[in-house]
Every structure is written in structure tokens, then in C-alpha cells.
Amino acid sequence: MTDSLETARHPETLKRVCIEPLTRVEGHGKVTLLLDDDNRVRQARLHVVEFRGFERFIQGRPYWELPVLVQRLCGICPVSHHLAAAKACDQLVGVDVLTPTAEKVRRLMHLGQVLQSHALNFFHLSSPDLLFGVDDPVAHRNIVGLIQDHPEIAKQGVLLRKFGQEVIRITAGKRVHGTGALPGGINKHVSAQERDLLQADIDQVCNWAEGAVQLMKRIILRNPEYHYRFGAVDANTLSLIRPDGAFELYDGGLRVRGPQGDTLMDHQDCNNYEQLIQEEVKDWSYMKFPFLTQLGPECGWYRVGPLARVNNCDCFHTPLAEQERQDFAAAGEGRPLQAALATHWARLIELLHCAELIRELLADPDLQGTDLRLSGAMRSKGIGVVEAPRGTLFHHYEIDGDGLVTRANLIVSTTNNNQAMNTAIRQVAADYLSGRELTEPLLNQIEVAIRAYDPCLSCATHALGRMPLDIELQDAAGLTLDRLYRHPDGRLGRSPVLDS
Amino acid sequence: MLSREVSDVSAKPRVATASLCGCFGCHTSLLDIDERILQLVDLVDFDRSPLTDIKTVGDCDLGLIEGGVANTENLEVLRAFRRHCRTLVAVGACAVNGGVPAMRNALALRECLEESYVRGVGVYHPGIPRDPEIPLLLDRVHPIHEVVKVDYVLPGCPPSADTLWTFLTAWLSGQPIAFPYTQIHYD
Ligand code: SF4
């Protein structure tokens, strides 16, 4: 099986191919492949090459700084970190239930976050691949090409993202690294004027979101065999769930389902995450490999994010998203969809759900309430879990009697997907690359599988983007046999035998 | 005088952007120019940037750097930007002074690594990753001016979209760069 591709037996006898840095992912990562003399892939690894050390350097800081400090992990989903930290701080200040205004404003903020991040991934990053094909010229396969060829789609993407950012600005104070959530509540409500501003656009936003789901369905139907097969990995799935089994992003219990859709755990209390999950360290990556303790490191790894969430939930409580979910479930013919590219479909169903739910929430007069913040008896430990755009996000803090942090543990969404992404690239390497000659479109397939997970290596690390491509083929002695690279204008170049 | 020199007068100015040890929030803020991005792609060509697939930074008129310098790879990217960009801008607190990631400078690097990979909650199979495939960490996080010469700084965490737009449009028109108070007012 593809798992055997994690570690080759005699690496010193194999050729090394390196894809570095990965392009159009958020963060710095690279993939190495080891090939034998017949170009068969013997080892494939996704390495995360960045480390920042938040868990240590926030020790000694006062707990109330956490929501504004820790969101600097990620400028793409800062609200998710802001809220996970705030939820942990709610426990620290002894508040189990927020005021209705605080809870609803926070939920609204988070819906804006998920909506903007999903729009960014689909329209700005992924749609060029999906619309133009993976072997479209590199110089054209980007947002500029999208603006030229499909100006209407590009404009809708930009404006959907803008709307999500405006929801964040109004609820959190500013678009990136806002300050809206406080331990025990929030610091401002949504005024009637601000509500009117958002309400003016929300119907249009719902229509565009609906259009995006239909667009993705048309893309899949153009070549269903490819879209359902590519990077398909049988995985356990983990996500938050409501008490009634419905889709949830802000607060709930944990559900785990097996690869066939059988429920392995349900409504688990997030406060017990330490008993449920452990993280394995591997020498070759700064990103750890989480697994379910009960199943062990071999079988206990899991997928999080849109694909996991839409597979895991029993229903959506908004009509349009629920209708789309039923179509999605039907496509799996009784099993959960496991294909990497089905993630884009699930992502857009979620985007539609966020738009519908924002419309519902905006009509709620509690947003204009003035009861913003509660406090209780201080506790020494707080755990906050939310569904960030890319999946389940865990924040865990402990404090001393002075309120200073003594211990912290963060498991970010992309880390939760570490093994799933590694397995997906091994699958693609075995299916499409093994035994063939090295070309850019072939290697790009590896990246397409990674991108479908929308990894935010920035959460553990940094940098969105279509970054450079430079692939070197070396023999066992480290001698470069072949080199494939992109010129600054996007053309591909090849320079054989560099260092002889 | 603040005028832009362009090698080929008929060509659009080329702009490159990169994130080093930052959170990508400064790039997010750049995207927050919203509809103005449709205008921007008419005014400039993007070189290496999150928005293109271009590998190495080519000769550019403007380079925007987010994030400080935390490892050997950051160093290489920053030096390549300085070599190829006529004007180099430090964007955001991390590039300007190291930002939040530089909070680790008060500690020994080993302590931070041990917290994550050895002593941390739920760590299985502890050990600090040291495979040759992952780049070496520097013992401190440096602001970019400690490594290369910087032409402009845009402070903020992140600088707002309007601040970035004011800068870009002034730079493109060759006008002196002046910001209204609201754009240099921080939280
Ligand atoms: S300055 Fe702020 S927004 Fe910019 S990269 Fe650093 S932490 Fe992120």
C-alpha cells in the first residue's frame, strides 16, 4: 500500500527529486521523492520547513493577551485563532455560557471568516487550475488569467471575499487581527446602521454563493472519473457536530467517522481532547502527526476540514446548503466521498451555508443587545475548540494564580491533516508518477493534491502562494542529473547536468 | 526626488512580493484592496508573488517583503529580493521589527523546540526534528533591515489596505508618498 512509501529501505541507493517550495499553498513546505533506477517512487514525503515556537514564548504572558496575540499565527484565518483563544479564556474566567449578544456576534464574526477564507481558496487560488486545467501554461494559470478570461467569476470572488472581510471588520474592529472577542464576551455589538450595511448586500452574496456551488458541480461533471479518483484517500474524519448531529462551526462535540462512514465516536467533550488525541513527532517535518489515541498512530490518523465536515454531519440547518449536501451525499453512493478534489465542492457548500446563516443572524435583534460580557470564578485551565476554515482547531492554556500562562498547546487545522496530505501525495505518486519521466505537469499533480486540502502551513508557519518551482534530480552521490525550473516569466526551463 | 526608474518605459512596472517569517496577514491586507485589484493587474505585472507561479524573483521595480528572518531559507529569499528589486519595502511589524515571532528571541531556541517536540501535551515519539531536508533555524528572528538595505517601511500589523493602496498609487505615479492621518493610526 501507499503507506509503505513513507520510508524507503535503502535511501542511499535512490535518486532524490525535490519539489521546493510548494506553490500556491499557504506556507513553506516541500515534497521529496526518492526514485529507484526504473523511476519507481520508493519514498514520498511532505515536509513542513518552518517553526515558530508560540507554545513556549507565550508562557509568562497574561491570559487576556491570548486572543489578540495568538491570532498572529495566521493572517488568513485570524478570527478562528482569536475565537479559539477567547473560548479557552472564557473557561479561564469561569464563564460557561455567554450572553446571547456576545455569542451571536462571535458566531457572526466566525461566519465572515469562513466565508472569506473559502472564497479566497476557491476563486483566487484554486479556480484557475479547475477552470483551465492542471497543464494550462504556468504564466496564465493564475488570478490574472482568471480576471482576463472570466471577469464575472473573478469579480464575484473578489466581492464575496470582501463581504466576509466586512463582516469581520464590523464585528472585530478591523479586517485582519481585530479585537472583538474578550475573555467572557465581546467588546462591541453590531449597531443597527452596521447591520443595514451588511443587509444591503446579503441577498446578492447568497446568490453568488449558490452560483459558485453550481459552477463546481459543472466542473466535476466535465470529468467525473478524474475528479472522484484523484488523490482519493480512505480516511477517518473528525469534526465538531451539534447535539442533533447537524453541521457546526463554532461550538459542539467531536464526531469521528471511519472511512466507510461508520460513526466511531460521537458528541465527545472537547475538554477531553488530551485523552482522545496524541501527536507523533517525525524527524523530517516540523509539523507533528496527530492521531486518535484509541486507534494508535498507524490507523488513528484522520482528515479534518470541509470534506470531513460535510461527510460527518447529518444535515445543514439552512435550506440551500442542505439541498446541496444531499446531492453531495448521493454522489458517494452510500459511502463518504474521499476524493481530494471533492473538497472544493464541500468547501463551496459551506460557503453557501455561511451566507445563508449570516442572512438569518443579521435579522436577529440580539446583535444590537448591550449585555456584552460576563465574569466568574477564575480557573487554571481553558480549552477552546472551533472549526476553522481548514478544520478543527484546538487551543489549550493553563495559567498560574497571577493569570500568567504556564502551559499552552495548539493543534492547528492543517496539522490535523498532516498524515492525510502525506497519504494523498503517496497515492498520486504511485498512480501518476511512478516509472515515468519527470515533467512539470506530472509533478504539479502532487501539488494539486496538497492544494485541495488548502493547507495553511502559515498556521504552523507562513506565506500564501504560488511560490517557485525548482526540481532537481540527483543521483545517489548527490550529483545533479537534471533540473527543471520556472523562468521569471513563468516559462519552464531545463538544465541537465549542472555540477559535473 | 521620489520618482520611479523603470528599465523599459513601454513595460508595466514589475512587482514581486514574498512572505518570510510572517503570518500572511500583510498579504491578506493587500488583497483587502478588494475591487481595486482588478485595476492593479492592469497597472503592474506580478513577478514572484502569491498570485503567480513564478519561481525565482526576476528583475523588478518593486519588492514587498512581509515577515522577519527566522531561518536560512528566509535569508536566501530576502537576499534574492534585494539583488533583483530596485525598491524594497518592509511591509508590516514582522518585517520592520520582527513582530510577534521575535518574541522567541528572549528564549533559547532549544527551549522552544523542546516545548513543542519533547515536553509538550500529548507528544508521542518525542524528539526534535533534525532531518537534513528541513532548513536550519536561526537562533534569533531578525527584522529585514538587519540583513539588507531597505528603502521604505510600512508599519502596522498589518498596514491597512488603504495604506498599501496609497503607497502603491503614489509610487506608480512617481508622486511623493504622503498618508492621511487615518492610515498611519494604529490600534
Ligand atoms: S505584521 Fe502582523 S499581519 Fe503582518 S505578517 Fe506580521 S503578524 Fe502578520
mmCIF file with all atom_site columns, N, CA and C in Angstrom, chain A residues 85-144:
data_model
loop_
_atom_site.group_PDB
_atom_site.id
_atom_site.type_symbol
_atom_site.label_atom_id
_atom_site.label_alt_id
_atom_site.label_comp_id
_atom_site.label_asym_id
_atom_site.label_entity_id
_atom_site.label_seq_id
_atom_site.pdbx_PDB_ins_code
_atom_site.Cartn_x
_atom_site.Cartn_y
_atom_site.Cartn_z
_atom_site.occupancy
_atom_site.B_iso_or_equiv
_atom_site.pdbx_formal_charge
_atom_site.auth_seq_id
_atom_site.auth_comp_id
_atom_site.auth_asym_id
_atom_site.auth_atom_id
_atom_site.pdbx_PDB_model_num
ATOM 1   N N  . ALA A 1 85  ? -8.949  31.016 21.108  1.00 0.00 ? 85  ALA A N  1
ATOM 2   C CA . ALA A 1 85  ? -8.288  31.524 22.315  1.00 0.00 ? 85  ALA A CA 1
ATOM 3   C C  . ALA A 1 85  ? -9.306  32.172 23.242  1.00 0.00 ? 85  ALA A C  1
ATOM 4   N N  . ALA A 1 86  ? -10.262 32.922 22.675  1.00 0.00 ? 86  ALA A N  1
ATOM 5   C CA . ALA A 1 86  ? -11.271 33.585 23.509  1.00 0.00 ? 86  ALA A CA 1
ATOM 6   C C  . ALA A 1 86  ? -12.125 32.540 24.231  1.00 0.00 ? 86  ALA A C  1
ATOM 7   N N  . LYS A 1 87  ? -12.470 31.447 23.518  1.00 0.00 ? 87  LYS A N  1
ATOM 8   C CA . LYS A 1 87  ? -13.270 30.399 24.163  1.00 0.00 ? 87  LYS A CA 1
ATOM 9   C C  . LYS A 1 87  ? -12.493 29.743 25.316  1.00 0.00 ? 87  LYS A C  1
ATOM 10  N N  . ALA A 1 88  ? -11.199 29.536 25.103  1.00 0.00 ? 88  ALA A N  1
ATOM 11  C CA . ALA A 1 88  ? -10.383 28.995 26.193  1.00 0.00 ? 88  ALA A CA 1
ATOM 12  C C  . ALA A 1 88  ? -10.356 29.991 27.358  1.00 0.00 ? 88  ALA A C  1
ATOM 13  N N  . CYS A 1 89  ? -10.258 31.279 27.028  1.00 0.00 ? 89  CYS A N  1
ATOM 14  C CA . CYS A 1 89  ? -10.236 32.315 28.076  1.00 0.00 ? 89  CYS A CA 1
ATOM 15  C C  . CYS A 1 89  ? -11.577 32.412 28.799  1.00 0.00 ? 89  CYS A C  1
ATOM 16  N N  . ASP A 1 90  ? -12.683 32.152 28.097  1.00 0.00 ? 90  ASP A N  1
ATOM 17  C CA . ASP A 1 90  ? -13.995 32.133 28.775  1.00 0.00 ? 90  ASP A CA 1
ATOM 18  C C  . ASP A 1 90  ? -13.928 31.159 29.947  1.00 0.00 ? 90  ASP A C  1
ATOM 19  N N  . GLN A 1 91  ? -13.343 29.980 29.688  1.00 0.00 ? 91  GLN A N  1
ATOM 20  C CA . GLN A 1 91  ? -13.234 28.983 30.761  1.00 0.00 ? 91  GLN A CA 1
ATOM 21  C C  . GLN A 1 91  ? -12.318 29.503 31.867  1.00 0.00 ? 91  GLN A C  1
ATOM 22  N N  . LEU A 1 92  ? -11.221 30.170 31.469  1.00 0.00 ? 92  LEU A N  1
ATOM 23  C CA . LEU A 1 92  ? -10.292 30.690 32.486  1.00 0.00 ? 92  LEU A CA 1
ATOM 24  C C  . LEU A 1 92  ? -10.979 31.686 33.415  1.00 0.00 ? 92  LEU A C  1
ATOM 25  N N  . VAL A 1 93  ? -11.862 32.512 32.849  1.00 0.00 ? 93  VAL A N  1
ATOM 26  C CA . VAL A 1 93  ? -12.549 33.492 33.702  1.00 0.00 ? 93  VAL A CA 1
ATOM 27  C C  . VAL A 1 93  ? -13.862 32.937 34.256  1.00 0.00 ? 93  VAL A C  1
ATOM 28  N N  . GLY A 1 94  ? -14.063 31.625 34.111  1.00 0.00 ? 94  GLY A N  1
ATOM 29  C CA . GLY A 1 94  ? -15.204 30.976 34.761  1.00 0.00 ? 94  GLY A CA 1
ATOM 30  C C  . GLY A 1 94  ? -16.538 31.255 34.113  1.00 0.00 ? 94  GLY A C  1
ATOM 31  N N  . VAL A 1 95  ? -16.551 31.463 32.786  1.00 0.00 ? 95  VAL A N  1
ATOM 32  C CA . VAL A 1 95  ? -17.823 31.720 32.102  1.00 0.00 ? 95  VAL A CA 1
ATOM 33  C C  . VAL A 1 95  ? -18.129 30.555 31.171  1.00 0.00 ? 95  VAL A C  1
ATOM 34  N N  . ASP A 1 96  ? -19.226 29.851 31.430  1.00 0.00 ? 96  ASP A N  1
ATOM 35  C CA . ASP A 1 96  ? -19.575 28.707 30.581  1.00 0.00 ? 96  ASP A CA 1
ATOM 36  C C  . ASP A 1 96  ? -20.580 29.064 29.506  1.00 0.00 ? 96  ASP A C  1
ATOM 37  N N  . VAL A 1 97  ? -21.434 30.026 29.803  1.00 0.00 ? 97  VAL A N  1
ATOM 38  C CA . VAL A 1 97  ? -22.420 30.446 28.804  1.00 0.00 ? 97  VAL A CA 1
ATOM 39  C C  . VAL A 1 97  ? -22.326 31.958 28.632  1.00 0.00 ? 97  VAL A C  1
ATOM 40  N N  . LEU A 1 98  ? -22.129 32.412 27.400  1.00 0.00 ? 98  LEU A N  1
ATOM 41  C CA . LEU A 1 98  ? -22.026 33.844 27.130  1.00 0.00 ? 98  LEU A CA 1
ATOM 42  C C  . LEU A 1 98  ? -23.414 34.474 27.071  1.00 0.00 ? 98  LEU A C  1
ATOM 43  N N  . THR A 1 99  ? -23.486 35.798 27.089  1.00 0.00 ? 99  THR A N  1
ATOM 44  C CA . THR A 1 99  ? -24.766 36.464 26.846  1.00 0.00 ? 99  THR A CA 1
ATOM 45  C C  . THR A 1 99  ? -25.156 36.197 25.391  1.00 0.00 ? 99  THR A C  1
ATOM 46  N N  . PRO A 1 100 ? -26.475 36.228 25.103  1.00 0.00 ? 100 PRO A N  1
ATOM 47  C CA . PRO A 1 100 ? -26.899 35.963 23.720  1.00 0.00 ? 100 PRO A CA 1
ATOM 48  C C  . PRO A 1 100 ? -26.217 36.902 22.722  1.00 0.00 ? 100 PRO A C  1
ATOM 49  N N  . THR A 1 101 ? -26.056 38.177 23.101  1.00 0.00 ? 101 THR A N  1
ATOM 50  C CA . THR A 1 101 ? -25.426 39.126 22.175  1.00 0.00 ? 101 THR A CA 1
ATOM 51  C C  . THR A 1 101 ? -23.981 38.718 21.892  1.00 0.00 ? 101 THR A C  1
ATOM 52  N N  . ALA A 1 102 ? -23.240 38.375 22.949  1.00 0.00 ? 102 ALA A N  1
ATOM 53  C CA . ALA A 1 102 ? -21.835 38.014 22.764  1.00 0.00 ? 102 ALA A CA 1
ATOM 54  C C  . ALA A 1 102 ? -21.700 36.759 21.902  1.00 0.00 ? 102 ALA A C  1
ATOM 55  N N  . GLU A 1 103 ? -22.515 35.770 22.210  1.00 0.00 ? 103 GLU A N  1
ATOM 56  C CA . GLU A 1 103 ? -22.442 34.514 21.456  1.00 0.00 ? 103 GLU A CA 1
ATOM 57  C C  . GLU A 1 103 ? -22.770 34.743 19.985  1.00 0.00 ? 103 GLU A C  1
ATOM 58  N N  . LYS A 1 104 ? -23.794 35.534 19.712  1.00 0.00 ? 104 LYS A N  1
ATOM 59  C CA . LYS A 1 104 ? -24.228 35.717 18.322  1.00 0.00 ? 104 LYS A CA 1
ATOM 60  C C  . LYS A 1 104 ? -23.255 36.590 17.539  1.00 0.00 ? 104 LYS A C  1
ATOM 61  N N  . VAL A 1 105 ? -22.696 37.604 18.192  1.00 0.00 ? 105 VAL A N  1
ATOM 62  C CA . VAL A 1 105 ? -21.723 38.448 17.483  1.00 0.00 ? 105 VAL A CA 1
ATOM 63  C C  . VAL A 1 105 ? -20.473 37.628 17.156  1.00 0.00 ? 105 VAL A C  1
ATOM 64  N N  . ARG A 1 106 ? -20.048 36.786 18.096  1.00 0.00 ? 106 ARG A N  1
ATOM 65  C CA . ARG A 1 106 ? -18.888 35.924 17.818  1.00 0.00 ? 106 ARG A CA 1
ATOM 66  C C  . ARG A 1 106 ? -19.182 34.959 16.680  1.00 0.00 ? 106 ARG A C  1
ATOM 67  N N  . ARG A 1 107 ? -20.377 34.374 16.688  1.00 0.00 ? 107 ARG A N  1
ATOM 68  C CA . ARG A 1 107 ? -20.733 33.450 15.604  1.00 0.00 ? 107 ARG A CA 1
ATOM 69  C C  . ARG A 1 107 ? -20.743 34.164 14.254  1.00 0.00 ? 107 ARG A C  1
ATOM 70  N N  . LEU A 1 108 ? -21.271 35.378 14.261  1.00 0.00 ? 108 LEU A N  1
ATOM 71  C CA . LEU A 1 108 ? -21.310 36.159 13.013  1.00 0.00 ? 108 LEU A CA 1
ATOM 72  C C  . LEU A 1 108 ? -19.889 36.417 12.503  1.00 0.00 ? 108 LEU A C  1
ATOM 73  N N  . MET A 1 109 ? -19.017 36.793 13.441  1.00 0.00 ? 109 MET A N  1
ATOM 74  C CA . MET A 1 109 ? -17.612 37.059 13.104  1.00 0.00 ? 109 MET A CA 1
ATOM 75  C C  . MET A 1 109 ? -16.981 35.822 12.448  1.00 0.00 ? 109 MET A C  1
ATOM 76  N N  . HIS A 1 110 ? -17.270 34.671 13.042  1.00 0.00 ? 110 HIS A N  1
ATOM 77  C CA . HIS A 1 110 ? -16.663 33.444 12.529  1.00 0.00 ? 110 HIS A CA 1
ATOM 78  C C  . HIS A 1 110 ? -17.225 33.045 11.170  1.00 0.00 ? 110 HIS A C  1
ATOM 79  N N  . LEU A 1 111 ? -18.510 33.291 10.955  1.00 0.00 ? 111 LEU A N  1
ATOM 80  C CA . LEU A 1 111 ? -19.096 33.001 9.646   1.00 0.00 ? 111 LEU A CA 1
ATOM 81  C C  . LEU A 1 111 ? -18.441 33.877 8.576   1.00 0.00 ? 111 LEU A C  1
ATOM 82  N N  . GLY A 1 112 ? -18.175 35.141 8.932   1.00 0.00 ? 112 GLY A N  1
ATOM 83  C CA . GLY A 1 112 ? -17.469 36.023 7.991   1.00 0.00 ? 112 GLY A CA 1
ATOM 84  C C  . GLY A 1 112 ? -16.096 35.461 7.657   1.00 0.00 ? 112 GLY A C  1
ATOM 85  N N  . GLN A 1 113 ? -15.407 34.937 8.678   1.00 0.00 ? 113 GLN A N  1
ATOM 86  C CA . GLN A 1 113 ? -14.075 34.359 8.483   1.00 0.00 ? 113 GLN A CA 1
ATOM 87  C C  . GLN A 1 113 ? -14.104 33.163 7.528   1.00 0.00 ? 113 GLN A C  1
ATOM 88  N N  . VAL A 1 114 ? -15.024 32.248 7.776   1.00 0.00 ? 114 VAL A N  1
ATOM 89  C CA . VAL A 1 114 ? -15.060 31.044 6.941   1.00 0.00 ? 114 VAL A CA 1
ATOM 90  C C  . VAL A 1 114 ? -15.447 31.428 5.512   1.00 0.00 ? 114 VAL A C  1
ATOM 91  N N  . LEU A 1 115 ? -16.393 32.360 5.401   1.00 0.00 ? 115 LEU A N  1
ATOM 92  C CA . LEU A 1 115 ? -16.824 32.774 4.064   1.00 0.00 ? 115 LEU A CA 1
ATOM 93  C C  . LEU A 1 115 ? -15.665 33.405 3.287   1.00 0.00 ? 115 LEU A C  1
ATOM 94  N N  . GLN A 1 116 ? -14.913 34.284 3.925   1.00 0.00 ? 116 GLN A N  1
ATOM 95  C CA . GLN A 1 116 ? -13.851 34.964 3.176   1.00 0.00 ? 116 GLN A CA 1
ATOM 96  C C  . GLN A 1 116 ? -12.719 34.012 2.826   1.00 0.00 ? 116 GLN A C  1
ATOM 97  N N  . SER A 1 117 ? -12.386 33.109 3.750   1.00 0.00 ? 117 SER A N  1
ATOM 98  C CA . SER A 1 117 ? -11.277 32.189 3.500   1.00 0.00 ? 117 SER A CA 1
ATOM 99  C C  . SER A 1 117 ? -11.634 31.204 2.389   1.00 0.00 ? 117 SER A C  1
ATOM 100 N N  . HIS A 1 118 ? -12.868 30.711 2.395   1.00 0.00 ? 118 HIS A N  1
ATOM 101 C CA . HIS A 1 118 ? -13.294 29.776 1.351   1.00 0.00 ? 118 HIS A CA 1
ATOM 102 C C  . HIS A 1 118 ? -13.329 30.468 -0.020  1.00 0.00 ? 118 HIS A C  1
ATOM 103 N N  . ALA A 1 119 ? -13.776 31.730 -0.035  1.00 0.00 ? 119 ALA A N  1
ATOM 104 C CA . ALA A 1 119 ? -13.792 32.461 -1.309  1.00 0.00 ? 119 ALA A CA 1
ATOM 105 C C  . ALA A 1 119 ? -12.368 32.639 -1.821  1.00 0.00 ? 119 ALA A C  1
ATOM 106 N N  . LEU A 1 120 ? -11.457 32.974 -0.936  1.00 0.00 ? 120 LEU A N  1
ATOM 107 C CA . LEU A 1 120 ? -10.050 33.149 -1.312  1.00 0.00 ? 120 LEU A CA 1
ATOM 108 C C  . LEU A 1 120 ? -9.495  31.856 -1.903  1.00 0.00 ? 120 LEU A C  1
ATOM 109 N N  . ASN A 1 121 ? -9.725  30.742 -1.217  1.00 0.00 ? 121 ASN A N  1
ATOM 110 C CA . ASN A 1 121 ? -9.171  29.487 -1.719  1.00 0.00 ? 121 ASN A CA 1
ATOM 111 C C  . ASN A 1 121 ? -9.756  29.140 -3.075  1.00 0.00 ? 121 ASN A C  1
ATOM 112 N N  . PHE A 1 122 ? -11.073 29.255 -3.213  1.00 0.00 ? 122 PHE A N  1
ATOM 113 C CA . PHE A 1 122 ? -11.667 28.802 -4.464  1.00 0.00 ? 122 PHE A CA 1
ATOM 114 C C  . PHE A 1 122 ? -11.362 29.770 -5.612  1.00 0.00 ? 122 PHE A C  1
ATOM 115 N N  . PHE A 1 123 ? -11.694 31.024 -5.448  1.00 0.00 ? 123 PHE A N  1
ATOM 116 C CA . PHE A 1 123 ? -11.608 31.938 -6.585  1.00 0.00 ? 123 PHE A CA 1
ATOM 117 C C  . PHE A 1 123 ? -10.174 32.382 -6.865  1.00 0.00 ? 123 PHE A C  1
ATOM 118 N N  . HIS A 1 124 ? -9.461  32.832 -5.836  1.00 0.00 ? 124 HIS A N  1
ATOM 119 C CA . HIS A 1 124 ? -8.135  33.407 -6.076  1.00 0.00 ? 124 HIS A CA 1
ATOM 120 C C  . HIS A 1 124 ? -7.078  32.344 -6.342  1.00 0.00 ? 124 HIS A C  1
ATOM 121 N N  . LEU A 1 125 ? -7.217  31.165 -5.715  1.00 0.00 ? 125 LEU A N  1
ATOM 122 C CA . LEU A 1 125 ? -6.139  30.174 -5.801  1.00 0.00 ? 125 LEU A CA 1
ATOM 123 C C  . LEU A 1 125 ? -6.487  28.953 -6.636  1.00 0.00 ? 125 LEU A C  1
ATOM 124 N N  . SER A 1 126 ? -7.614  28.323 -6.363  1.00 0.00 ? 126 SER A N  1
ATOM 125 C CA . SER A 1 126 ? -7.880  27.023 -6.979  1.00 0.00 ? 126 SER A CA 1
ATOM 126 C C  . SER A 1 126 ? -8.595  27.096 -8.314  1.00 0.00 ? 126 SER A C  1
ATOM 127 N N  . SER A 1 127 ? -9.473  28.094 -8.491  1.00 0.00 ? 127 SER A N  1
ATOM 128 C CA . SER A 1 127 ? -10.298 28.079 -9.699  1.00 0.00 ? 127 SER A CA 1
ATOM 129 C C  . SER A 1 127 ? -9.467  28.105 -10.990 1.00 0.00 ? 127 SER A C  1
ATOM 130 N N  . PRO A 1 128 ? -8.315  28.790 -11.034 1.00 0.00 ? 128 PRO A N  1
ATOM 131 C CA . PRO A 1 128 ? -7.542  28.738 -12.288 1.00 0.00 ? 128 PRO A CA 1
ATOM 132 C C  . PRO A 1 128 ? -7.177  27.300 -12.692 1.00 0.00 ? 128 PRO A C  1
ATOM 133 N N  . ASP A 1 129 ? -6.764  26.477 -11.722 1.00 0.00 ? 129 ASP A N  1
ATOM 134 C CA . ASP A 1 129 ? -6.473  25.073 -12.013 1.00 0.00 ? 129 ASP A CA 1
ATOM 135 C C  . ASP A 1 129 ? -7.705  24.350 -12.508 1.00 0.00 ? 129 ASP A C  1
ATOM 136 N N  . LEU A 1 130 ? -8.810  24.575 -11.785 1.00 0.00 ? 130 LEU A N  1
ATOM 137 C CA . LEU A 1 130 ? -10.030 23.818 -12.068 1.00 0.00 ? 130 LEU A CA 1
ATOM 138 C C  . LEU A 1 130 ? -10.645 24.251 -13.390 1.00 0.00 ? 130 LEU A C  1
ATOM 139 N N  . LEU A 1 131 ? -10.542 25.543 -13.723 1.00 0.00 ? 131 LEU A N  1
ATOM 140 C CA . LEU A 1 131 ? -11.154 26.038 -14.954 1.00 0.00 ? 131 LEU A CA 1
ATOM 141 C C  . LEU A 1 131 ? -10.242 25.861 -16.161 1.00 0.00 ? 131 LEU A C  1
ATOM 142 N N  . PHE A 1 132 ? -8.946  26.032 -15.948 1.00 0.00 ? 132 PHE A N  1
ATOM 143 C CA . PHE A 1 132 ? -8.024  25.995 -17.094 1.00 0.00 ? 132 PHE A CA 1
ATOM 144 C C  . PHE A 1 132 ? -7.328  24.643 -17.238 1.00 0.00 ? 132 PHE A C  1
ATOM 145 N N  . GLY A 1 133 ? -7.356  23.807 -16.207 1.00 0.00 ? 133 GLY A N  1
ATOM 146 C CA . GLY A 1 133 ? -6.675  22.515 -16.279 1.00 0.00 ? 133 GLY A CA 1
ATOM 147 C C  . GLY A 1 133 ? -5.289  22.573 -15.674 1.00 0.00 ? 133 GLY A C  1
ATOM 148 N N  . VAL A 1 134 ? -4.816  21.419 -15.180 1.00 0.00 ? 134 VAL A N  1
ATOM 149 C CA . VAL A 1 134 ? -3.536  21.412 -14.456 1.00 0.00 ? 134 VAL A CA 1
ATOM 150 C C  . VAL A 1 134 ? -2.343  21.641 -15.369 1.00 0.00 ? 134 VAL A C  1
ATOM 151 N N  . ASP A 1 135 ? -2.522  21.421 -16.697 1.00 0.00 ? 135 ASP A N  1
ATOM 152 C CA . ASP A 1 135 ? -1.374  21.679 -17.575 1.00 0.00 ? 135 ASP A CA 1
ATOM 153 C C  . ASP A 1 135 ? -1.528  22.956 -18.394 1.00 0.00 ? 135 ASP A C  1
ATOM 154 N N  . ASP A 1 136 ? -2.418  23.841 -17.981 1.00 0.00 ? 136 ASP A N  1
ATOM 155 C CA . ASP A 1 136 ? -2.507  25.171 -18.574 1.00 0.00 ? 136 ASP A CA 1
ATOM 156 C C  . ASP A 1 136 ? -1.154  25.868 -18.385 1.00 0.00 ? 136 ASP A C  1
ATOM 157 N N  . PRO A 1 137 ? -0.761  26.738 -19.377 1.00 0.00 ? 137 PRO A N  1
ATOM 158 C CA . PRO A 1 137 ? 0.541   27.416 -19.204 1.00 0.00 ? 137 PRO A CA 1
ATOM 159 C C  . PRO A 1 137 ? 0.657   28.103 -17.845 1.00 0.00 ? 137 PRO A C  1
ATOM 160 N N  . VAL A 1 138 ? 1.810   27.925 -17.248 1.00 0.00 ? 138 VAL A N  1
ATOM 161 C CA . VAL A 1 138 ? 2.051   28.460 -15.915 1.00 0.00 ? 138 VAL A CA 1
ATOM 162 C C  . VAL A 1 138 ? 1.784   29.966 -15.843 1.00 0.00 ? 138 VAL A C  1
ATOM 163 N N  . ALA A 1 139 ? 2.160   30.680 -16.916 1.00 0.00 ? 139 ALA A N  1
ATOM 164 C CA . ALA A 1 139 ? 2.029   32.137 -16.893 1.00 0.00 ? 139 ALA A CA 1
ATOM 165 C C  . ALA A 1 139 ? 0.570   32.585 -16.889 1.00 0.00 ? 139 ALA A C  1
ATOM 166 N N  . HIS A 1 140 ? -0.338  31.708 -17.273 1.00 0.00 ? 140 HIS A N  1
ATOM 167 C CA . HIS A 1 140 ? -1.744  32.079 -17.391 1.00 0.00 ? 140 HIS A CA 1
ATOM 168 C C  . HIS A 1 140 ? -2.590  31.508 -16.261 1.00 0.00 ? 140 HIS A C  1
ATOM 169 N N  . ARG A 1 141 ? -2.063  30.461 -15.600 1.00 0.00 ? 141 ARG A N  1
ATOM 170 C CA . ARG A 1 141 ? -2.842  29.696 -14.624 1.00 0.00 ? 141 ARG A CA 1
ATOM 171 C C  . ARG A 1 141 ? -2.857  30.421 -13.277 1.00 0.00 ? 141 ARG A C  1
ATOM 172 N N  . ASN A 1 142 ? -3.487  31.593 -13.248 1.00 0.00 ? 142 ASN A N  1
ATOM 173 C CA . ASN A 1 142 ? -3.493  32.382 -12.009 1.00 0.00 ? 142 ASN A CA 1
ATOM 174 C C  . ASN A 1 142 ? -4.649  33.373 -12.015 1.00 0.00 ? 142 ASN A C  1
ATOM 175 N N  . ILE A 1 143 ? -4.730  34.181 -10.980 1.00 0.00 ? 143 ILE A N  1
ATOM 176 C CA . ILE A 1 143 ? -5.845  35.124 -10.814 1.00 0.00 ? 143 ILE A CA 1
ATOM 177 C C  . ILE A 1 143 ? -5.888  36.147 -11.951 1.00 0.00 ? 143 ILE A C  1
ATOM 178 N N  . VAL A 1 144 ? -4.711  36.510 -12.478 1.00 0.00 ? 144 VAL A N  1
ATOM 179 C CA . VAL A 1 144 ? -4.695  37.480 -13.580 1.00 0.00 ? 144 VAL A CA 1
ATOM 180 C C  . VAL A 1 144 ? -5.342  36.847 -14.817 1.00 0.00 ? 144 VAL A C  1
#
